[in-house]
C-alpha cells in the first residue's frame, strides 16, 4: 500500500514501494494548468513548464540540468494538462538524491531569465505549428474548443501567438508564486524506496519552498455555451480526420467507470465495435478509437478516425451507427467481460512502470485530495453492468447532444450538420 505524509506547510508526499524494480520515479504534480489562465496569459502554464528546465540556482542552465540527468542514465520530462501539471525524473533508485535535487532546484529557484524567455518563444511557436501539421493531435483540441467554447477549458494549452510573444518575466514569477505553493504540490515517489527515508529527503530538498498558501483557483465551468456543434478546419490533406462525441459525466461521477467500459466496447482495441465496423468491415479508416476524458466537473466521450477523403460521409455514418446500436440493446455478457479484462490488463501492464504508478497515485491526490488505488479503480470497473451501459448510452448518445469536428479539404460545415439529426 502507498504511504502519505502531509508536512506542516501543506506539502504532500506520497510513496509506493515497488520491490520488483531497481528504479525510482520522482514526480511533482501541481494544481495548475491551462484552466487556471485568463485570456491575457493563455498559454503561460505550458510556457512555464518549458522555463523550469532553463536553469535555476544549483543547475544554472538547461545544459547543466540535462547533463546531470544524462549522467545517471535517467529520463526527465514535464507535461501540462488543463487541471494539473507535472515534472518528473525517473532513474536508478541509487540516484534518488540527484532526482530530488534537480526537481526541487527548478521549482524553488527557477530564474525565468528574460533572454531565455525570448529564445523559448520561437520554440513554443514551432511546437504549436507541429500540432497544426499533425491532425491526429489537432482534431482533439478542435473538439474541446467546439464543446467548451470561449472559456479556459476550450482554449488551446499552447496558447496564442500574441500571448506567447508578449509574456514577460514578471508574468511567470507571479503565476508561479500564486499556484506553485506547498499546499498545491504533491511529491510522489515510487519504486525501490522506503517511505521513512523519502520523508527525510523531501524535508531536506524542499526546505526552502516558500511557506504560503495558494492564491486562487480556477473559475467554474460554464456548460452549454457552444454556439454550434460542427467545426471544420479546412486543410489540404490526403486523409481526413474526424472526431465525433458527446459531453458526459465528470471523472468524479459514480458512472465514470461505466463510461470507461463503454469506450472500450466501442473503440478500445482491435476487436472493438468501431474498429471492426469502420476499418475491418467497411475499409473506411486506418485508425479509429474511442476514449473518455474526465475532468473534475465535466467529461468528453469521443471517437476519432482517419478516413478516406472521398468517403467521409460513409465513415461518419458508420461511427454514428455504432453509437446508435449501443443505445438500443444490452451489451452481451461475453463482450462486457472482455472489456473489463481489457481495462484490467492494460492497467496492470501500465503499473509495471514506476512512472505510471506515480502518475496514477498523484493525479487523484492533487485533484481531489484523496488517493485512489489501482485496486479501488478496478473494483469500480468490475461492478459495471450491461444495464448501466444501456442507461448511459440512452442518456448521452443522442443526436441533440452530438458534436463533430473535421479536418480535411472541405469548404462548407453544412456538409456535416446533416449528421446531427
XYZ file of N, CA, C and O in Angstrom, residues 213-357:
580
model
N 0.168 30.152 0.976
C -0.997 29.412 0.511
C -1.300 29.741 -0.948
O -0.985 30.824 -1.446
N -1.964 28.794 -1.603
C -2.394 29.003 -2.976
C -3.262 30.254 -3.063
O -4.175 30.460 -2.262
N -2.973 31.103 -4.057
C -3.637 32.409 -4.130
C -5.023 32.348 -4.742
O -5.907 33.109 -4.361
N -5.245 31.469 -5.725
C -6.559 31.419 -6.347
C -6.787 30.078 -7.027
O -5.857 29.310 -7.239
N -8.029 29.806 -7.335
C -8.385 28.587 -8.048
C -9.021 28.957 -9.380
O -9.228 30.133 -9.680
N -9.328 27.958 -10.184
C -9.919 28.241 -11.489
C -11.388 28.627 -11.354
O -12.044 28.341 -10.346
N -11.909 29.251 -12.393
C -13.319 29.620 -12.419
C -14.178 28.395 -12.708
O -13.741 27.428 -13.305
N -15.421 28.455 -12.255
C -16.350 27.366 -12.525
C -16.595 27.235 -14.025
O -16.630 28.231 -14.759
N -16.797 26.014 -14.461
C -17.069 25.750 -15.861
C -18.483 26.180 -16.213
O -19.431 25.889 -15.487
N -18.607 26.879 -17.332
C -19.924 27.244 -17.844
C -20.328 26.227 -18.908
O -19.705 26.125 -19.959
N -21.345 25.446 -18.610
C -21.794 24.419 -19.543
C -22.806 24.983 -20.539
O -23.399 26.037 -20.312
N -22.980 24.272 -21.622
C -23.974 24.619 -22.647
C -23.712 25.994 -23.267
O -24.633 26.754 -23.527
N -22.445 26.303 -23.500
C -22.106 27.592 -24.110
C -21.830 27.453 -25.609
O -21.633 28.449 -26.293
N -21.809 26.222 -26.113
C -21.458 26.006 -27.522
C -22.456 26.706 -28.444
O -23.670 26.579 -28.287
N -21.918 27.463 -29.394
C -22.766 28.180 -30.357
C -23.119 27.309 -31.555
O -24.078 27.582 -32.268
N -22.320 26.282 -31.799
C -22.594 25.361 -32.903
C -22.055 24.000 -32.512
O -21.328 23.868 -31.521
N -22.398 22.985 -33.301
C -21.996 21.623 -32.931
C -21.156 20.931 -34.000
O -20.849 19.750 -33.884
N -20.759 21.677 -35.023
C -19.824 21.170 -36.036
C -18.720 22.191 -36.212
O -18.975 23.395 -36.317
N -17.474 21.712 -36.239
C -16.343 22.587 -36.531
C -15.525 21.957 -37.649
O -15.109 20.795 -37.553
N -15.295 22.725 -38.703
C -14.482 22.277 -39.833
C -13.214 23.097 -39.913
O -13.266 24.327 -39.960
N -12.077 22.415 -39.904
C -10.796 23.064 -40.173
C -10.395 22.678 -41.599
O -9.976 21.544 -41.844
N -10.574 23.612 -42.516
C -10.273 23.329 -43.924
C -8.767 23.239 -44.119
O -8.035 24.181 -43.825
N -8.305 22.101 -44.605
C -6.872 21.869 -44.752
C -6.658 20.839 -45.850
O -7.377 19.840 -45.917
N -5.700 21.101 -46.709
C -5.398 20.158 -47.781
C -4.665 18.960 -47.189
O -3.493 19.042 -46.814
N -5.363 17.854 -47.090
C -4.795 16.645 -46.509
C -5.093 15.455 -47.413
O -6.057 15.457 -48.178
N -4.276 14.432 -47.296
C -4.504 13.199 -48.046
C -5.473 12.280 -47.307
O -6.026 11.342 -47.879
N -5.649 12.549 -46.031
C -6.558 11.769 -45.197
C -7.359 12.744 -44.346
O -6.810 13.707 -43.799
N -8.654 12.539 -44.248
C -9.482 13.384 -43.393
C -9.491 12.821 -41.978
O -9.338 11.609 -41.773
N -9.674 13.714 -41.013
C -9.711 13.304 -39.609
C -11.010 13.768 -38.990
O -11.414 14.927 -39.172
N -11.652 12.868 -38.292
C -12.932 13.198 -37.670
C -12.896 12.888 -36.179
O -12.161 12.000 -35.726
N -13.674 13.636 -35.441
C -13.885 13.367 -34.022
C -15.377 13.544 -33.770
O -15.925 14.628 -34.005
N -16.019 12.498 -33.318
C -17.454 12.505 -33.064
C -17.677 12.131 -31.608
O -17.174 11.094 -31.145
N -18.400 12.972 -30.887
C -18.561 12.646 -29.483
C -19.610 13.463 -28.774
O -20.375 14.227 -29.388
N -19.594 13.323 -27.438
C -20.633 13.888 -26.592
C -20.040 14.355 -25.261
O -19.112 13.723 -24.737
N -20.599 15.401 -24.669
C -20.283 15.696 -23.263
C -20.801 14.547 -22.402
O -21.806 13.906 -22.738
N -20.101 14.288 -21.307
C -20.530 13.178 -20.454
C -20.247 13.524 -18.996
O -19.997 14.671 -18.641
N -20.251 12.504 -18.139
C -20.051 12.707 -16.702
C -18.613 13.099 -16.404
O -17.701 12.871 -17.205
N -18.398 13.679 -15.228
C -17.054 14.028 -14.777
C -16.336 12.786 -14.262
O -16.951 11.736 -14.034
N -15.048 12.927 -14.051
C -14.260 11.807 -13.537
C -14.683 11.420 -12.128
O -14.498 10.280 -11.700
N -15.250 12.363 -11.392
C -15.666 12.096 -10.019
C -17.044 11.442 -9.932
O -17.465 11.040 -8.841
N -17.733 11.338 -11.038
C -19.088 10.793 -11.044
C -19.069 9.270 -10.871
O -18.198 8.592 -11.411
N -20.027 8.710 -10.135
C -20.081 7.253 -9.960
C -20.206 6.478 -11.270
O -19.850 5.300 -11.332
N -20.715 7.119 -12.315
C -20.881 6.445 -13.604
C -19.636 6.523 -14.493
O -19.658 6.006 -15.622
N -18.576 7.153 -14.021
C -17.394 7.314 -14.869
C -16.790 5.958 -15.254
O -16.363 5.756 -16.395
N -16.767 5.023 -14.317
C -16.208 3.697 -14.611
C -16.975 3.023 -15.735
O -16.392 2.383 -16.620
N -18.299 3.179 -15.715
C -19.112 2.570 -16.776
C -18.824 3.204 -18.122
O -18.814 2.515 -19.159
N -18.581 4.511 -18.138
C -18.253 5.176 -19.398
C -16.906 4.677 -19.938
O -16.718 4.563 -21.148
N -15.982 4.370 -19.056
C -14.704 3.806 -19.495
C -14.917 2.435 -20.144
O -14.323 2.119 -21.183
N -15.754 1.626 -19.524
C -16.043 0.312 -20.092
C -16.710 0.467 -21.462
O -16.368 -0.234 -22.424
N -17.622 1.418 -21.556
C -18.316 1.654 -22.818
C -17.343 2.104 -23.910
O -17.479 1.722 -25.079
N -16.347 2.896 -23.539
C -15.364 3.353 -24.528
C -14.531 2.196 -25.057
O -14.140 2.176 -26.229
N -14.257 1.215 -24.211
C -13.506 0.045 -24.654
C -14.355 -0.804 -25.596
O -13.881 -1.290 -26.630
N -15.617 -0.985 -25.257
C -16.507 -1.772 -26.111
C -16.647 -1.125 -27.494
O -16.576 -1.803 -28.518
N -16.791 0.190 -27.509
C -16.975 0.874 -28.785
C -15.674 1.024 -29.567
O -15.654 0.823 -30.783
N -14.597 1.411 -28.898
C -13.378 1.680 -29.670
C -12.093 1.537 -28.896
O -11.160 2.323 -29.082
N -12.003 0.516 -28.037
C -10.834 0.386 -27.172
C -9.789 -0.594 -27.625
O -8.813 -0.819 -26.936
N -9.955 -1.219 -28.747
C -8.964 -2.191 -29.182
C -9.259 -2.653 -30.595
O -10.207 -2.194 -31.236
N -8.467 -3.590 -31.092
C -8.599 -4.033 -32.476
C -9.769 -4.984 -32.690
O -10.066 -5.364 -33.823
N -10.448 -5.356 -31.593
C -11.662 -6.154 -31.739
C -12.889 -5.370 -31.294
O -13.967 -5.938 -31.149
N -12.711 -4.061 -31.080
C -13.827 -3.218 -30.648
C -14.820 -3.004 -31.793
O -14.518 -3.260 -32.961
N -15.984 -2.516 -31.445
C -17.034 -2.343 -32.449
C -16.644 -1.334 -33.527
O -16.879 -1.573 -34.718
N -16.110 -0.197 -33.127
C -15.726 0.813 -34.116
C -14.645 0.278 -35.044
O -14.706 0.460 -36.269
N -13.647 -0.379 -34.478
C -12.535 -0.875 -35.290
C -13.026 -1.907 -36.297
O -12.674 -1.870 -37.486
N -13.848 -2.829 -35.809
C -14.325 -3.887 -36.704
C -15.258 -3.338 -37.775
O -15.197 -3.768 -38.933
N -16.103 -2.387 -37.413
C -17.066 -1.860 -38.375
C -16.432 -0.874 -39.346
O -16.508 -1.044 -40.564
N -15.786 0.162 -38.795
C -15.298 1.259 -39.624
C -14.073 0.852 -40.439
O -13.954 1.202 -41.617
N -13.167 0.091 -39.831
C -11.948 -0.298 -40.559
C -12.068 -1.669 -41.216
O -11.914 -1.798 -42.435
N -12.328 -2.693 -40.417
C -12.238 -4.055 -40.946
C -13.367 -4.374 -41.924
O -13.129 -4.920 -43.000
N -14.613 -4.056 -41.544
C -15.745 -4.440 -42.398
C -15.926 -3.517 -43.602
O -16.201 -3.967 -44.711
N -15.754 -2.216 -43.362
C -16.055 -1.246 -44.425
C -14.812 -0.642 -45.061
O -14.899 0.020 -46.094
N -13.640 -0.824 -44.458
C -12.405 -0.302 -45.034
C -12.378 1.211 -45.165
O -11.787 1.754 -46.102
N -12.969 1.907 -44.191
C -13.116 3.361 -44.296
C -12.000 4.137 -43.610
O -11.849 5.338 -43.843
N -11.232 3.489 -42.756
C -10.258 4.226 -41.951
C -9.018 3.376 -41.715
O -9.075 2.139 -41.748
N -7.912 4.068 -41.444
C -6.712 3.360 -40.997
C -6.736 3.228 -39.479
O -6.551 2.152 -38.932
N -6.966 4.351 -38.799
C -7.064 4.278 -37.347
C -8.457 4.720 -36.910
O -9.092 5.569 -37.530
N -8.941 4.124 -35.851
C -10.159 4.582 -35.199
C -10.135 4.100 -33.762
O -9.735 2.958 -33.487
N -10.508 4.963 -32.860
C -10.523 4.591 -31.441
C -11.478 5.499 -30.681
O -11.721 6.643 -31.075
N -12.022 4.990 -29.598
C -12.887 5.763 -28.714
C -12.188 5.945 -27.375
O -11.396 5.092 -26.950
N -12.494 7.052 -26.715
C -11.854 7.324 -25.430
C -12.728 8.234 -24.583
O -13.652 8.886 -25.087
N -12.427 8.270 -23.292
C -13.093 9.195 -22.385
C -12.034 10.109 -21.777
O -10.923 9.682 -21.466
N -12.377 11.378 -21.643
C -11.529 12.351 -20.962
C -12.331 12.927 -19.809
O -13.313 13.641 -20.022
N -11.932 12.581 -18.598
C -12.664 13.037 -17.433
C -11.956 14.174 -16.730
O -10.739 14.116 -16.488
N -12.695 15.215 -16.407
C -12.179 16.338 -15.629
C -12.940 16.396 -14.305
O -13.834 15.577 -14.065
N -12.617 17.333 -13.454
C -13.225 17.354 -12.126
C -14.708 17.672 -12.160
O -15.436 17.315 -11.230
N -15.173 18.359 -13.202
C -16.585 18.732 -13.248
C -17.239 18.515 -14.604
O -18.333 19.009 -14.852
N -16.593 17.793 -15.478
C -17.159 17.510 -16.796
C -16.369 16.377 -17.438
O -15.367 15.910 -16.896
N -16.834 15.960 -18.615
C -16.123 14.912 -19.321
C -16.523 14.875 -20.781
O -17.528 15.471 -21.190
N -15.725 14.163 -21.580
C -15.985 14.023 -23.010
C -15.832 12.563 -23.409
O -14.898 11.879 -22.972
N -16.751 12.097 -24.230
C -16.663 10.760 -24.824
C -16.501 10.967 -26.322
O -17.349 11.586 -26.962
N -15.411 10.482 -26.895
C -15.127 10.762 -28.300
C -14.689 9.513 -29.059
O -14.136 8.575 -28.484
N -14.933 9.548 -30.353
C -14.387 8.561 -31.281
C -13.661 9.310 -32.386
O -14.235 10.189 -33.032
N -12.394 8.983 -32.576
C -11.566 9.605 -33.601
C -11.291 8.605 -34.720
O -11.207 7.400 -34.479
N -11.093 9.128 -35.919
C -10.735 8.257 -37.041
C -10.043 9.061 -38.124
O -10.328 10.245 -38.320
N -9.120 8.414 -38.815
C -8.504 8.974 -40.010
C -9.094 8.262 -41.208
O -8.969 7.033 -41.332
N -9.783 8.989 -42.082
C -10.635 8.339 -43.076
C -10.320 8.814 -44.493
O -9.710 9.865 -44.702
N -10.794 8.057 -45.461
C -10.683 8.379 -46.877
C -11.392 9.709 -47.146
O -12.571 9.887 -46.804
N -10.682 10.641 -47.753
C -11.235 11.978 -48.025
C -12.562 11.893 -48.777
O -13.497 12.653 -48.501
N -12.660 10.975 -49.727
C -13.852 10.892 -50.574
C -14.986 10.100 -49.925
O -16.103 10.080 -50.453
N -14.692 9.441 -48.805
C -15.720 8.600 -48.182
C -16.022 9.040 -46.750
O -16.439 8.243 -45.915
N -15.824 10.327 -46.491
C -16.007 10.812 -45.132
C -17.454 10.670 -44.666
O -17.714 10.373 -43.499
N -18.408 10.866 -45.560
C -19.809 10.705 -45.178
C -20.092 9.268 -44.736
O -20.805 9.034 -43.753
N -19.537 8.320 -45.458
C -19.720 6.912 -45.092
C -19.102 6.629 -43.724
O -19.670 5.876 -42.917
N -17.928 7.217 -43.486
C -17.240 6.993 -42.218
C -18.029 7.579 -41.046
O -18.186 6.939 -39.992
N -18.514 8.811 -41.215
C -19.321 9.425 -40.161
C -20.578 8.610 -39.892
O -20.964 8.397 -38.739
N -21.216 8.147 -40.941
C -22.426 7.340 -40.781
C -22.123 6.040 -40.040
O -22.916 5.592 -39.189
N -20.955 5.453 -40.318
C -20.578 4.201 -39.663
C -20.301 4.420 -38.176
O -20.734 3.629 -37.329
N -19.577 5.484 -37.848
C -19.280 5.794 -36.442
C -20.575 6.071 -35.680
O -20.815 5.524 -34.591
N -21.412 6.920 -36.237
C -22.667 7.269 -35.564
C -23.570 6.045 -35.457
O -24.301 5.868 -34.469
N -23.506 5.174 -36.461
C -24.291 3.952 -36.410
C -23.938 3.075 -35.223
O -24.817 2.463 -34.599
N -22.643 3.005 -34.887
C -22.225 2.219 -33.720
C -22.688 2.870 -32.425
O -23.036 2.181 -31.467
N -22.667 4.201 -32.374
C -23.232 4.892 -31.205
C -24.716 4.531 -31.056
O -25.200 4.257 -29.950
N -25.437 4.538 -32.175
C -26.872 4.250 -32.131
C -27.136 2.829 -31.629
O -28.048 2.598 -30.818
N -26.364 1.873 -32.113
C -26.606 0.475 -31.759
C -26.503 0.239 -30.259
O -27.288 -0.532 -29.688
N -25.551 0.894 -29.621
C -25.334 0.639 -28.195
C -26.427 1.271 -27.336
O -26.512 0.998 -26.142
N -27.264 2.112 -27.950
C -28.406 2.683 -27.220
C -29.653 1.813 -27.342
O -30.665 2.098 -26.694
N -29.578 0.769 -28.148
C -30.784 0.012 -28.479
C -30.861 -1.373 -27.852
O -31.938 -1.968 -27.790
N -29.730 -1.897 -27.380
C -29.764 -3.250 -26.818
C -28.644 -3.436 -25.807
O -27.634 -2.728 -25.837
N -28.838 -4.378 -24.927
C -27.839 -4.678 -23.907
C -26.572 -5.250 -24.540
O -26.641 -6.028 -25.493
N -25.446 -4.850 -24.008
C -24.174 -5.433 -24.427
C -24.130 -6.878 -23.931
O -24.394 -7.143 -22.752
N -23.822 -7.832 -24.789
C -23.748 -9.236 -24.346
C -22.734 -9.415 -23.216
O -21.710 -8.719 -23.165
N -23.007 -10.347 -22.319
C -22.160 -10.563 -21.154
C -20.718 -10.892 -21.548
O -19.765 -10.444 -20.903
N -20.531 -11.670 -22.609
C -19.182 -12.030 -23.043
C -18.392 -10.795 -23.468
O -17.200 -10.654 -23.153
N -19.051 -9.876 -24.174
C -18.382 -8.656 -24.627
C -18.088 -7.736 -23.445
O -17.034 -7.083 -23.403
N -18.992 -7.700 -22.479
C -18.771 -6.905 -21.272
C -17.574 -7.439 -20.491
O -16.716 -6.672 -20.039
N -17.502 -8.761 -20.347
C -16.375 -9.364 -19.626
C -15.059 -9.074 -20.338
O -14.055 -8.764 -19.704
N -15.068 -9.152 -21.645
C -13.839 -8.868 -22.409
C -13.369 -7.440 -22.180
O -12.169 -7.180 -22.022
N -14.296 -6.487 -22.150
C -13.935 -5.086 -21.928
C -13.342 -4.886 -20.543
O -12.362 -4.149 -20.365
N -13.921 -5.531 -19.546
C -13.389 -5.406 -18.181
C -11.987 -5.986 -18.085
O -11.099 -5.408 -17.442
N -11.777 -7.136 -18.707
C -10.446 -7.751 -18.681
C -9.435 -6.916 -19.460
O -8.252 -6.867 -19.108
N -9.895 -6.260 -20.507
C -9.029 -5.356 -21.283
C -8.522 -4.223 -20.377
O -7.317 -3.925 -20.340
N -9.438 -3.589 -19.658
C -9.053 -2.491 -18.759
C -8.139 -2.999 -17.655
O -7.120 -2.372 -17.332
N -8.484 -4.129 -17.080
C -7.666 -4.711 -16.010
C -6.258 -5.017 -16.509
O -5.258 -4.659 -15.863
N -6.181 -5.646 -17.679
C -4.870 -5.999 -18.218
C -4.025 -4.796 -18.561
O -2.825 -4.748 -18.247
N -4.626 -3.786 -19.211
C -3.884 -2.572 -19.558
C -3.410 -1.836 -18.313
O -2.302 -1.272 -18.290
N -4.242 -1.827 -17.268
C -3.860 -1.167 -16.017
C -2.667 -1.859 -15.379
O -1.703 -1.216 -14.954
N -2.712 -3.175 -15.318
C -1.614 -3.929 -14.713
C -0.321 -3.742 -15.496
O 0.762 -3.572 -14.913
N -0.423 -3.733 -16.824
C 0.775 -3.524 -17.637
C 1.363 -2.134 -17.393
O 2.587 -1.979 -17.295
N 0.510 -1.134 -17.296
C 0.994 0.223 -17.019
C 1.722 0.291 -15.686
O 2.751 0.970 -15.546
N 1.191 -0.406 -14.687
C 1.742 -0.297 -13.341
C 3.034 -1.081 -13.166
O 3.623 -1.078 -12.087
N 3.478 -1.758 -14.227
C 4.824 -2.320 -14.213
C 5.867 -1.213 -14.252
O 7.032 -1.422 -13.921
N 5.441 -0.024 -14.684
C 6.316 1.138 -14.815
C 6.106 2.046 -13.606
O 4.992 2.511 -13.361
N 7.166 2.320 -12.846
C 7.019 3.132 -11.631
C 6.594 4.564 -11.961
O 5.967 5.235 -11.136
N 6.885 5.031 -13.169
C 6.433 6.365 -13.561
C 4.911 6.401 -13.693
O 4.251 7.330 -13.224
N 4.342 5.396 -14.340
C 2.891 5.313 -14.482
C 2.220 5.172 -13.119
O 1.156 5.760 -12.870
N 2.836 4.409 -12.238
C 2.280 4.221 -10.897
C 2.245 5.550 -10.149
O 1.258 5.889 -9.481
